[in-house]
Short mmCIF file of C-alpha atoms and ligand atoms in Angstrom, two decimals:
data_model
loop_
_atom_site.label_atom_id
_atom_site.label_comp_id
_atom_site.label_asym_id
_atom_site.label_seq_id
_atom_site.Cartn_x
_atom_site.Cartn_y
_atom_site.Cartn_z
CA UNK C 5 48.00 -4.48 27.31
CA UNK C 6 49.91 -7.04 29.01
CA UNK C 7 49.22 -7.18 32.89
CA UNK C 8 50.24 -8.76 36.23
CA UNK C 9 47.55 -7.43 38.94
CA UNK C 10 44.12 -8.93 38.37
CA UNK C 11 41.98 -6.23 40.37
CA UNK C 12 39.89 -4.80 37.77
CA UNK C 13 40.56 -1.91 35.53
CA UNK C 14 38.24 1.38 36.37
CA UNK C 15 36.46 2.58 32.91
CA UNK C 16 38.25 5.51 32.27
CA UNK C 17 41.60 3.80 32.40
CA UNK C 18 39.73 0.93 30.20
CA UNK C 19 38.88 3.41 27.67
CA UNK C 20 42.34 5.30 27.37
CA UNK C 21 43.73 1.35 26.44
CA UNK C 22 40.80 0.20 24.02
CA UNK C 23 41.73 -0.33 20.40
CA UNK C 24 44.95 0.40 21.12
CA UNK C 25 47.63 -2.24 19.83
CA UNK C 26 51.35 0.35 19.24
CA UNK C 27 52.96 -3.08 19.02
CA UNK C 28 51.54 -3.25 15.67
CA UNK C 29 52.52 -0.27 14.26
CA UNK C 30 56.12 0.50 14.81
CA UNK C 31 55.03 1.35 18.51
CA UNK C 32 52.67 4.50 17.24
CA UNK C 33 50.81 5.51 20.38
CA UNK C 34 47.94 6.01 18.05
CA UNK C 35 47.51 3.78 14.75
CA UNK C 36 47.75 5.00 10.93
CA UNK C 37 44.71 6.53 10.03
CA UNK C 38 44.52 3.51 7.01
CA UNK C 39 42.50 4.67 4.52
CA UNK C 40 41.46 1.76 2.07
CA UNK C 41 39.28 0.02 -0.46
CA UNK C 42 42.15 -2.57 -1.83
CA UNK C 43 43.08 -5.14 0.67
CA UNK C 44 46.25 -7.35 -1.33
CA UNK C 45 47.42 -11.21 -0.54
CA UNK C 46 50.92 -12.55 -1.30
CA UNK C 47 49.27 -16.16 -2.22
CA UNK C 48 46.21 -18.00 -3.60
CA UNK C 49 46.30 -19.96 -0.41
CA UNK C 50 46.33 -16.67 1.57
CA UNK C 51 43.62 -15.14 -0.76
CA UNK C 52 41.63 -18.55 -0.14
CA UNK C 53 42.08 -18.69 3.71
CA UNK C 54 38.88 -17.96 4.92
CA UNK C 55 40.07 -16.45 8.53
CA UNK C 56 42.45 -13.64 6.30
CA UNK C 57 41.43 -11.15 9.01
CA UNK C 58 40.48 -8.41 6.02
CA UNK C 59 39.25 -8.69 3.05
CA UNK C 60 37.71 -5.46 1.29
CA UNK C 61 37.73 -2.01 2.95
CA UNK C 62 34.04 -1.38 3.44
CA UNK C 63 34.08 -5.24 5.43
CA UNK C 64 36.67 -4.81 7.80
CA UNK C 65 39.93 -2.97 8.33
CA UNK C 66 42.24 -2.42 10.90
CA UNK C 67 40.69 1.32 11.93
CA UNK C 68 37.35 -0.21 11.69
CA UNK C 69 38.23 -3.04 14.41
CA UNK C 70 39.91 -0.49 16.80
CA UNK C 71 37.19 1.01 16.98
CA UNK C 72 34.84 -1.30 17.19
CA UNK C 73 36.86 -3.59 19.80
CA UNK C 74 36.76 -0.22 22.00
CA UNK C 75 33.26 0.65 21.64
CA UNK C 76 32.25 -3.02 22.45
CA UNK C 77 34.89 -3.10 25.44
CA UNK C 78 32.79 0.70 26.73
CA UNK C 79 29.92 -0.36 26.33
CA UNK C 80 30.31 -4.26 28.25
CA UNK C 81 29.47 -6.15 24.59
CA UNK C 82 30.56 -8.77 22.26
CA UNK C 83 31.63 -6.68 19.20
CA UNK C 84 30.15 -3.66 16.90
CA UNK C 85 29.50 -2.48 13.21
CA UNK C 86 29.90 0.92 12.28
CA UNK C 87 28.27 3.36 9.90
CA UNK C 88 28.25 6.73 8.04
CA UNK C 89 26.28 7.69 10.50
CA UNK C 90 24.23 6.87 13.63
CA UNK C 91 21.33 7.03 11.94
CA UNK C 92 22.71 4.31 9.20
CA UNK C 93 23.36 2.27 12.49
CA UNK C 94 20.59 2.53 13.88
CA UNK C 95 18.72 1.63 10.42
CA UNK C 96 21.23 -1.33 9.50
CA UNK C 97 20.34 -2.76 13.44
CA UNK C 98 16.76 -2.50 12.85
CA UNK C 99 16.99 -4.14 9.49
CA UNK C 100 19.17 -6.64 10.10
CA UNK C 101 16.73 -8.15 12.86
CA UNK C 102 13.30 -7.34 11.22
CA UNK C 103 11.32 -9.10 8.72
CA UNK C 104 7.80 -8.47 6.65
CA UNK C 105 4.88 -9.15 8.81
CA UNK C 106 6.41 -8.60 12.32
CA UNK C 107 5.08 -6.34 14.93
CA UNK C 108 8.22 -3.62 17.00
CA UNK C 109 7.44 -1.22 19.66
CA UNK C 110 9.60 2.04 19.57
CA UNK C 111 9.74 4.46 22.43
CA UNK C 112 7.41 7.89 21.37
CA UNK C 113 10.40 10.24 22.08
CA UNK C 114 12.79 8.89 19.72
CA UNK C 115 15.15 10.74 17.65
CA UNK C 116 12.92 12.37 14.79
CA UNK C 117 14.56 10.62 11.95
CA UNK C 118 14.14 7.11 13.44
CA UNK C 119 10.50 7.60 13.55
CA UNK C 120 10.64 8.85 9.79
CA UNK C 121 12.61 5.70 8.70
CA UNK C 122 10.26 3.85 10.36
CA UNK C 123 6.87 5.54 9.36
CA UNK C 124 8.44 5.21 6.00
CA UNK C 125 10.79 2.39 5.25
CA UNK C 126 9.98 -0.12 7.52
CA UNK C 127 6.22 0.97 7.18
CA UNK C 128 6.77 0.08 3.71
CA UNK C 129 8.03 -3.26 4.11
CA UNK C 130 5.18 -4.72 5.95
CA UNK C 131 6.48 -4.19 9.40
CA UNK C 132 4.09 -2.78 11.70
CA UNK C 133 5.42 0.11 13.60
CA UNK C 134 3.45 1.05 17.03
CA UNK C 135 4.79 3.60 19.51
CA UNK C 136 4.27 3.28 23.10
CA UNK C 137 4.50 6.08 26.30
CA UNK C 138 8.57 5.94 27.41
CA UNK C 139 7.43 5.74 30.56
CA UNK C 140 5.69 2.80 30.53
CA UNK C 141 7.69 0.87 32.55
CA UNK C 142 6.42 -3.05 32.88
CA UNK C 143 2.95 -1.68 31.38
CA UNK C 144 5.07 -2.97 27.68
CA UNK C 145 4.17 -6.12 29.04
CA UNK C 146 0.37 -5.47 27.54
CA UNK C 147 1.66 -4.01 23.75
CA UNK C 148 3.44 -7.23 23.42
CA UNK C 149 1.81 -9.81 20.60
CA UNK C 150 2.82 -12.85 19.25
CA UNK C 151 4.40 -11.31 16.50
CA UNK C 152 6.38 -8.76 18.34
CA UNK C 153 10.40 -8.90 17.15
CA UNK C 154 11.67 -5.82 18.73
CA UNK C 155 11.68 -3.60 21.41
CA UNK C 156 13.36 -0.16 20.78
CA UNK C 157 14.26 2.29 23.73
CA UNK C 158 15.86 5.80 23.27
CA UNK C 159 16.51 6.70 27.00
CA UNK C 160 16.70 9.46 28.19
CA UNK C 161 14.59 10.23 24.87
CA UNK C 162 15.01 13.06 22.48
CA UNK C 163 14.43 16.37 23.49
CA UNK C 164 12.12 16.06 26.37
CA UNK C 165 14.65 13.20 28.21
CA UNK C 166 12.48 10.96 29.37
CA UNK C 167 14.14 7.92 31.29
CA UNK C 168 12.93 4.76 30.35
CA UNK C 169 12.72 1.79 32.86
CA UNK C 170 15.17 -0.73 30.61
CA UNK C 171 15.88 -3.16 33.26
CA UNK C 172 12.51 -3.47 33.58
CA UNK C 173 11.44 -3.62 29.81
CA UNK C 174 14.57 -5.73 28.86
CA UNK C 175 13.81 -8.22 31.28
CA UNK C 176 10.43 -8.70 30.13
CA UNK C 177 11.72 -8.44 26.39
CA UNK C 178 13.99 -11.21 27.43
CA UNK C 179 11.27 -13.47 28.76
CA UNK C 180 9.60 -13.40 25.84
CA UNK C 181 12.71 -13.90 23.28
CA UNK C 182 12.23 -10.29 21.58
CA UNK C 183 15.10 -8.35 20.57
CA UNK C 184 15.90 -4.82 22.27
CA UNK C 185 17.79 -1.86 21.28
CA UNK C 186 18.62 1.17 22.97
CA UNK C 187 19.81 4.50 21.26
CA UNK C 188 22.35 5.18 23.76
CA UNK C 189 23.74 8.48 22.58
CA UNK C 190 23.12 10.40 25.18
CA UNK C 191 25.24 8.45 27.42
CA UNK C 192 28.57 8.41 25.06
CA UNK C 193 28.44 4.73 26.38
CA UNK C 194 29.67 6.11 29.77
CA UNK C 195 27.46 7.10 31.87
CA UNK C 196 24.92 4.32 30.83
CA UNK C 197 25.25 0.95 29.79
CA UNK C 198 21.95 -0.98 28.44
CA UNK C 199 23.47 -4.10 28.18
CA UNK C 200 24.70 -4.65 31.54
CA UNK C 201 20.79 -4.24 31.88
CA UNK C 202 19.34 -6.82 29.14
CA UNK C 203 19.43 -5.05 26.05
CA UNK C 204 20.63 -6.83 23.35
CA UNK C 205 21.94 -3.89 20.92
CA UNK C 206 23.14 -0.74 22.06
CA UNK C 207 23.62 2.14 19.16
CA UNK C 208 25.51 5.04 19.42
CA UNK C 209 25.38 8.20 17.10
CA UNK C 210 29.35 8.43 17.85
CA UNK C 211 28.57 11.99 15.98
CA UNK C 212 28.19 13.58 19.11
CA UNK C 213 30.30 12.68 22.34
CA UNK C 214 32.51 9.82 21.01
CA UNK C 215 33.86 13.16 18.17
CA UNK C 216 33.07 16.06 20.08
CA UNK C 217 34.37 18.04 18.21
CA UNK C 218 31.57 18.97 15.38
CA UNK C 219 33.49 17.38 12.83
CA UNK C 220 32.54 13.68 12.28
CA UNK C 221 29.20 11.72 10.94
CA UNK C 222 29.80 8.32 12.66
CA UNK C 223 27.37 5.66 13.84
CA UNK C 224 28.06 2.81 15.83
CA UNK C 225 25.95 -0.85 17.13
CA UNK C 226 27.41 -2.74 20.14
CA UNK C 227 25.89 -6.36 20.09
CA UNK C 228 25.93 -8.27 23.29
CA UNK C 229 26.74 -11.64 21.75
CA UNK C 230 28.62 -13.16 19.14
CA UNK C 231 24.87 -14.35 17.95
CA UNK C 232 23.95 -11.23 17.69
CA UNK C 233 26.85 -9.21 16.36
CA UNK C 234 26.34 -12.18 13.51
CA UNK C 235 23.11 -10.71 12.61
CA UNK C 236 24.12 -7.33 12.90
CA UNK C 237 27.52 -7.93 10.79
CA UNK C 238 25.51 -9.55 8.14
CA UNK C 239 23.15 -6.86 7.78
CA UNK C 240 25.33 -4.25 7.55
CA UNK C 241 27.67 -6.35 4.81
CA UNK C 242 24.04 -6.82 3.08
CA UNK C 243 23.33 -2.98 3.34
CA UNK C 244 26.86 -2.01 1.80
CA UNK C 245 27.30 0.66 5.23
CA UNK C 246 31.13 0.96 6.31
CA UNK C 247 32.47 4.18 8.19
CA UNK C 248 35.39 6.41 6.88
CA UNK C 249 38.88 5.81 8.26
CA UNK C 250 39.31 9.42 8.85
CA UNK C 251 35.73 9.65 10.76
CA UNK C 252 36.70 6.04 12.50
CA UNK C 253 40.26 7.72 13.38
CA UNK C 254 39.17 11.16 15.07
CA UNK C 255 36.38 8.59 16.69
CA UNK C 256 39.19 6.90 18.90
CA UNK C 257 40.85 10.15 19.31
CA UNK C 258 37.65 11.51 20.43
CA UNK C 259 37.11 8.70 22.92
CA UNK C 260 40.01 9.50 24.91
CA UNK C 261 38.98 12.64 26.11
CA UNK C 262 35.47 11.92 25.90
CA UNK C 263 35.06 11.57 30.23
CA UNK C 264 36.38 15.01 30.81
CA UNK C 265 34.62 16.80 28.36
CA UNK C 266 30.96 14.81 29.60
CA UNK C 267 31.89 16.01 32.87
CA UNK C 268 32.77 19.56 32.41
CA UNK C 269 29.27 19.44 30.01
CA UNK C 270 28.12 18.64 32.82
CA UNK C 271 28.98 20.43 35.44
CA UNK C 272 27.89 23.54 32.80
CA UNK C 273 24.87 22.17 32.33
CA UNK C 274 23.36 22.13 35.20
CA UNK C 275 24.77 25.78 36.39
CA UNK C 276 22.73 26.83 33.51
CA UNK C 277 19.90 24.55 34.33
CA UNK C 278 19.02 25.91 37.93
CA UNK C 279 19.39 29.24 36.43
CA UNK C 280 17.08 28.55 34.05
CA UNK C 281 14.47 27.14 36.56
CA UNK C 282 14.33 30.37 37.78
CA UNK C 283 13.45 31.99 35.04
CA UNK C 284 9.97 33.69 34.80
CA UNK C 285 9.96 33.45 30.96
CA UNK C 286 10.29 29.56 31.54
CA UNK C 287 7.42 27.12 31.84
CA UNK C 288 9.87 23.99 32.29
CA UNK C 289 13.35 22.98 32.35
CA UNK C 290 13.91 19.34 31.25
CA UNK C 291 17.51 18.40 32.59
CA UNK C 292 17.04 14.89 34.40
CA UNK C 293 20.30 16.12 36.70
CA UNK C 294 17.44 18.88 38.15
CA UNK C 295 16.36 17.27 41.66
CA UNK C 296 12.81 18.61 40.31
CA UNK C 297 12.96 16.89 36.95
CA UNK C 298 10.66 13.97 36.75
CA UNK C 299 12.97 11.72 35.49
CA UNK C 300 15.62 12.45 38.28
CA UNK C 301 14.49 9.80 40.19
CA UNK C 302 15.28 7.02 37.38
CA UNK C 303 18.32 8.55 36.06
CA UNK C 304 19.99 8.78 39.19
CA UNK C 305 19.07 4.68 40.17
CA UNK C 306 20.78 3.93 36.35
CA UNK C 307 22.91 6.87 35.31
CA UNK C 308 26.79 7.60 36.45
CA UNK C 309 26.55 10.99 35.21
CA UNK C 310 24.98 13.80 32.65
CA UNK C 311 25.64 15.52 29.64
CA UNK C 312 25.30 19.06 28.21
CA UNK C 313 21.76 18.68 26.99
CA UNK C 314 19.02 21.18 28.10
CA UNK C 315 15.62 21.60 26.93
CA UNK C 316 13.20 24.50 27.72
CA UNK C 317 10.02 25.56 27.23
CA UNK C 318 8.96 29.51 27.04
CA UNK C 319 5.62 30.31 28.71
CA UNK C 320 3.55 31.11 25.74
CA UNK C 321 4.11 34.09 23.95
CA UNK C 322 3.70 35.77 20.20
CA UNK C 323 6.33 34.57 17.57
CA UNK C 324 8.30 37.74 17.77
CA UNK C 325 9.07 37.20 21.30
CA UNK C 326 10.96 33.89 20.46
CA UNK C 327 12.30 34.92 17.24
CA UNK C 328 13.39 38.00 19.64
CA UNK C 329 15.10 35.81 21.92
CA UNK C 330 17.03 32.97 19.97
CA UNK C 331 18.38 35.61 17.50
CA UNK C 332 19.55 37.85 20.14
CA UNK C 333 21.87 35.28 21.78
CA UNK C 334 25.56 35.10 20.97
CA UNK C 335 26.79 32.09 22.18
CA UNK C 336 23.95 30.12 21.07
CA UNK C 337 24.23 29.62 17.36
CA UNK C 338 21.04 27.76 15.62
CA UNK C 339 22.32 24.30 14.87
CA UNK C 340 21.50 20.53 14.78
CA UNK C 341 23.40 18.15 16.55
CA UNK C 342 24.97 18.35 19.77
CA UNK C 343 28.11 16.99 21.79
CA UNK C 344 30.56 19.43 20.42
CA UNK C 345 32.52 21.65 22.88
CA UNK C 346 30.50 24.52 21.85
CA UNK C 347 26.62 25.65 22.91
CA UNK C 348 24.26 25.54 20.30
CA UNK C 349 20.33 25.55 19.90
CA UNK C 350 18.14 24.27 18.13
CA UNK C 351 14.14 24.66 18.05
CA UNK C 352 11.64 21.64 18.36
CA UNK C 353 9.02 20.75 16.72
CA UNK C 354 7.29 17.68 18.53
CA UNK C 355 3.86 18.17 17.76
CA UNK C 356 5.07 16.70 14.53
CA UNK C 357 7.15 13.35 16.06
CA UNK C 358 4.89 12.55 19.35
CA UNK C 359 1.58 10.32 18.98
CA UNK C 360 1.89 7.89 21.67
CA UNK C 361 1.84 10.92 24.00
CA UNK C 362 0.56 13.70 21.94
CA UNK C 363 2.10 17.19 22.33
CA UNK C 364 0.00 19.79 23.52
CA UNK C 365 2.23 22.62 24.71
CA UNK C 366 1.48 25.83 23.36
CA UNK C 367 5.01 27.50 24.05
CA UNK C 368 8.19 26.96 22.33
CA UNK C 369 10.32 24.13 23.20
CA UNK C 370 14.24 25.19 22.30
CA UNK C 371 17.30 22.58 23.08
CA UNK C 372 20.26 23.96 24.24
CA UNK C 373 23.47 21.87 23.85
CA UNK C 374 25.63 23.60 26.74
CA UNK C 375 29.60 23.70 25.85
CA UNK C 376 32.57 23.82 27.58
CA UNK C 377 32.38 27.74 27.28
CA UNK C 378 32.41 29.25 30.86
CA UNK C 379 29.07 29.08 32.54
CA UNK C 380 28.84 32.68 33.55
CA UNK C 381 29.17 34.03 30.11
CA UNK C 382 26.51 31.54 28.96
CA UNK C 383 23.56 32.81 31.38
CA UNK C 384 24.88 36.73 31.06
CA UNK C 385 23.86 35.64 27.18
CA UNK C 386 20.99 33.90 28.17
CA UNK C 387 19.79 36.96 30.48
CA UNK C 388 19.99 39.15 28.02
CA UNK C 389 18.37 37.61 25.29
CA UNK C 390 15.16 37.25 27.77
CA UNK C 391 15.02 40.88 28.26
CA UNK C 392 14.56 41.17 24.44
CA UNK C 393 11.66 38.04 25.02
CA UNK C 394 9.95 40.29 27.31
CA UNK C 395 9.78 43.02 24.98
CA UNK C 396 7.34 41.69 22.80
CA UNK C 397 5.03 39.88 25.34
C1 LIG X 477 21.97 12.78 16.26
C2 LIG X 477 21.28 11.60 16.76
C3 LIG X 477 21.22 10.43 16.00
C4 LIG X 477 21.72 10.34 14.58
O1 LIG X 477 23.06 10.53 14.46
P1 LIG X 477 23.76 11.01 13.09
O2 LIG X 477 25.16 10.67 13.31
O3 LIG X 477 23.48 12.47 12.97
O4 LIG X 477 23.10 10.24 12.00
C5 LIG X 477 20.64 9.33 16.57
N1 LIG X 477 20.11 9.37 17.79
C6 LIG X 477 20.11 10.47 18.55
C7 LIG X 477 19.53 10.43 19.90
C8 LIG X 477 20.69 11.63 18.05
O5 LIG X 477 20.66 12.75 18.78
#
């Protein structure tokens, strides 16, 4: 986009321009979807020219770069890789920066997967994996040894949204030349931004708010420098990982939108949530918007906003209460993933993914991904569904 005033651009009117090139393409608002493996010169000397922008469609294509370009321009970076899926990104970034014998602190509440790739893989590769409290603030300073490569947040962190103090951690990372990463899906890139904070890699599962529509499997790593978007790049050539052009496509459609939808998530979210505070049946909200959430005080020093994610947790009560309540609901269908326009829960299980901070509740823990349904119609559900809980306690 060509420009004459040099006062800067607000993000939302960044993000409506990023990727975008219709000069290219015959003036096309949007650009060709491009789906391709075969990439053909006219020449030897073209086919020997080692700056041929692309080369092979899993390396590098023209959908690829939009989106990439964009994602590094939302989230204040150098450049990206994508995946199949955020949890290839985030896989590819940890591998790509990780070697046999090294020591890497993850955050206790990360995405359940993560921790089973690294229990698992990187376990098995002579990496040793230690978990640490995510609120632990400067107190990494002391799980820090000379062999420590990497420092991996998730903030807020799955399920039970715990804000980590990155500034805080990054800096010391920083001072001590070990990489960071933050799992930044929560944010959609928007309403957070790790790197203008220290972190080094910031991943996305662009699954959930970049889509938001339920229909893509898309992950995404923002490097900070050319450095290290090198060692990312060359990982994920090394892995074989390349996104779709489809998935890439509906991505920077997705993007577009992707501020008004947060927001109305939002603004859902937390009707529900003070509902649900109220709630008898309800031993905790976790919703770090809540002015009684313990992580409020964090989120709102680092956070421009909040997304549709709720978690709850029922006072204790017998199985058939709970089974009661979650298949009562109709707006609530059981489902993984979140960041859709539609509500959806799904049940927890973190006495199985918490050792750092073991899990001790007795009571279910649900999430509730809130949609862009209307509010009201969401809590009549809700109320409802905990008259059928009360039943059977
Ligand atoms: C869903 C999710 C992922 C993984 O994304 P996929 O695209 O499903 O692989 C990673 N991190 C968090 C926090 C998630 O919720």
């Amino acid at each position: 986009m060509s420009r004459k005033s040099k006062k800067p651009l607000g993000p939302n009117t960044k993000l409506m321009h990023a990727g975008r090139n219709p000069d290219a393409f015959f003036g096309l608002a949007n650009l060709p979807v491009g789906r391709c493996s075969t990439i053909m010169y006219p020449s030897l000397e073209a086919y020997e020219n080692p700056n041929h922008k692309f080369r092979y469609g899993r390396t590098g294509n023209p959908v690829s770069e939009a989106f990439e370009l964009a994602m590094a321009e939302l989230e204040g970076g150098y450049n990206a890789i994508t995946g199949p899926s955020g949890l290839a990104a985030i896989t590819t970034a940890v591998l790509a920066f990780v070697k046999a014998g090294d020591h890497v602190l993850f955050c206790d509440s990360i995405y359940p997967p993560t921790r089973i790739f690294c229990d698992n893989t990187l376990t098995r590769m002579g990496v040793e994996v230690e978990y640490y409290d995510p609120l632990i603030g400067k107190g990494i300073e002391k799980k820090i040894r000379r062999n420590t490569s990497l420092i991996y947040m998730e903030s807020p962190g799955s399920a039970t949204f715990e804000i980590q103090d990155v500034p805080a951690i990054a800096s010391i990372a920083k001072k001590r030349g070990i990489v960071t990463m933050l799992d930044n899906s929560w944010s959609g890139g928007l309403l957070f931004r790790p790197i203008e904070h220290g972190v080094n890699i910031a991943i996305q599962s662009a699954t959930k708010y970049v889509g938001g529509h339920s229909d893509i499997s898309l992950g995404v790593a923002v490097a900070d420098t050319q450095k290290n978007y090198r060692t990312l790049k060359r990982g994920a050539l090394h892995l074989g990982t390349c996104a779709a052009p489809d998935e890439l496509w509906l991505a920077l459609r997705g993007l577009r939108t992707m501020p008004v939808r947060m927001k109305q998530n939002a603004q859902n979210a937390l009707k529900v949530a003070q509902w649900l505070e109220k709630r008898p049946e309800i031993k905790r909200v976790y919703y770090p918007a809540l002015k009684n959430d313990p992580n409020h005080k964090l989120w709102k020093r680092d956070f421009s906003g909040a997304n549709g994610l709720i978690a709850i947790l029922l006072k204790e009560a017998p199985k058939k209460a709970v089974s009661q309540f979650v298949n009562n609901l109709n707006l609530f269908p059981i489902g993984s993933s979140w960041g859709g326009y539609e509500s959806l829960l799904q049940p927890q299980a973190l006495e199985n993914c918490r050792s750092a901070v073991p899990w001790t509740e007795r009571g279910a823990c649900l999430r509730l991904q809130i949609g862009l349904e209307d509010p009201e119609d969401l809590i009549a559900d809700l109320q409802q569904a905990f008259e059928r809980f009360n039943k059977y306690c």
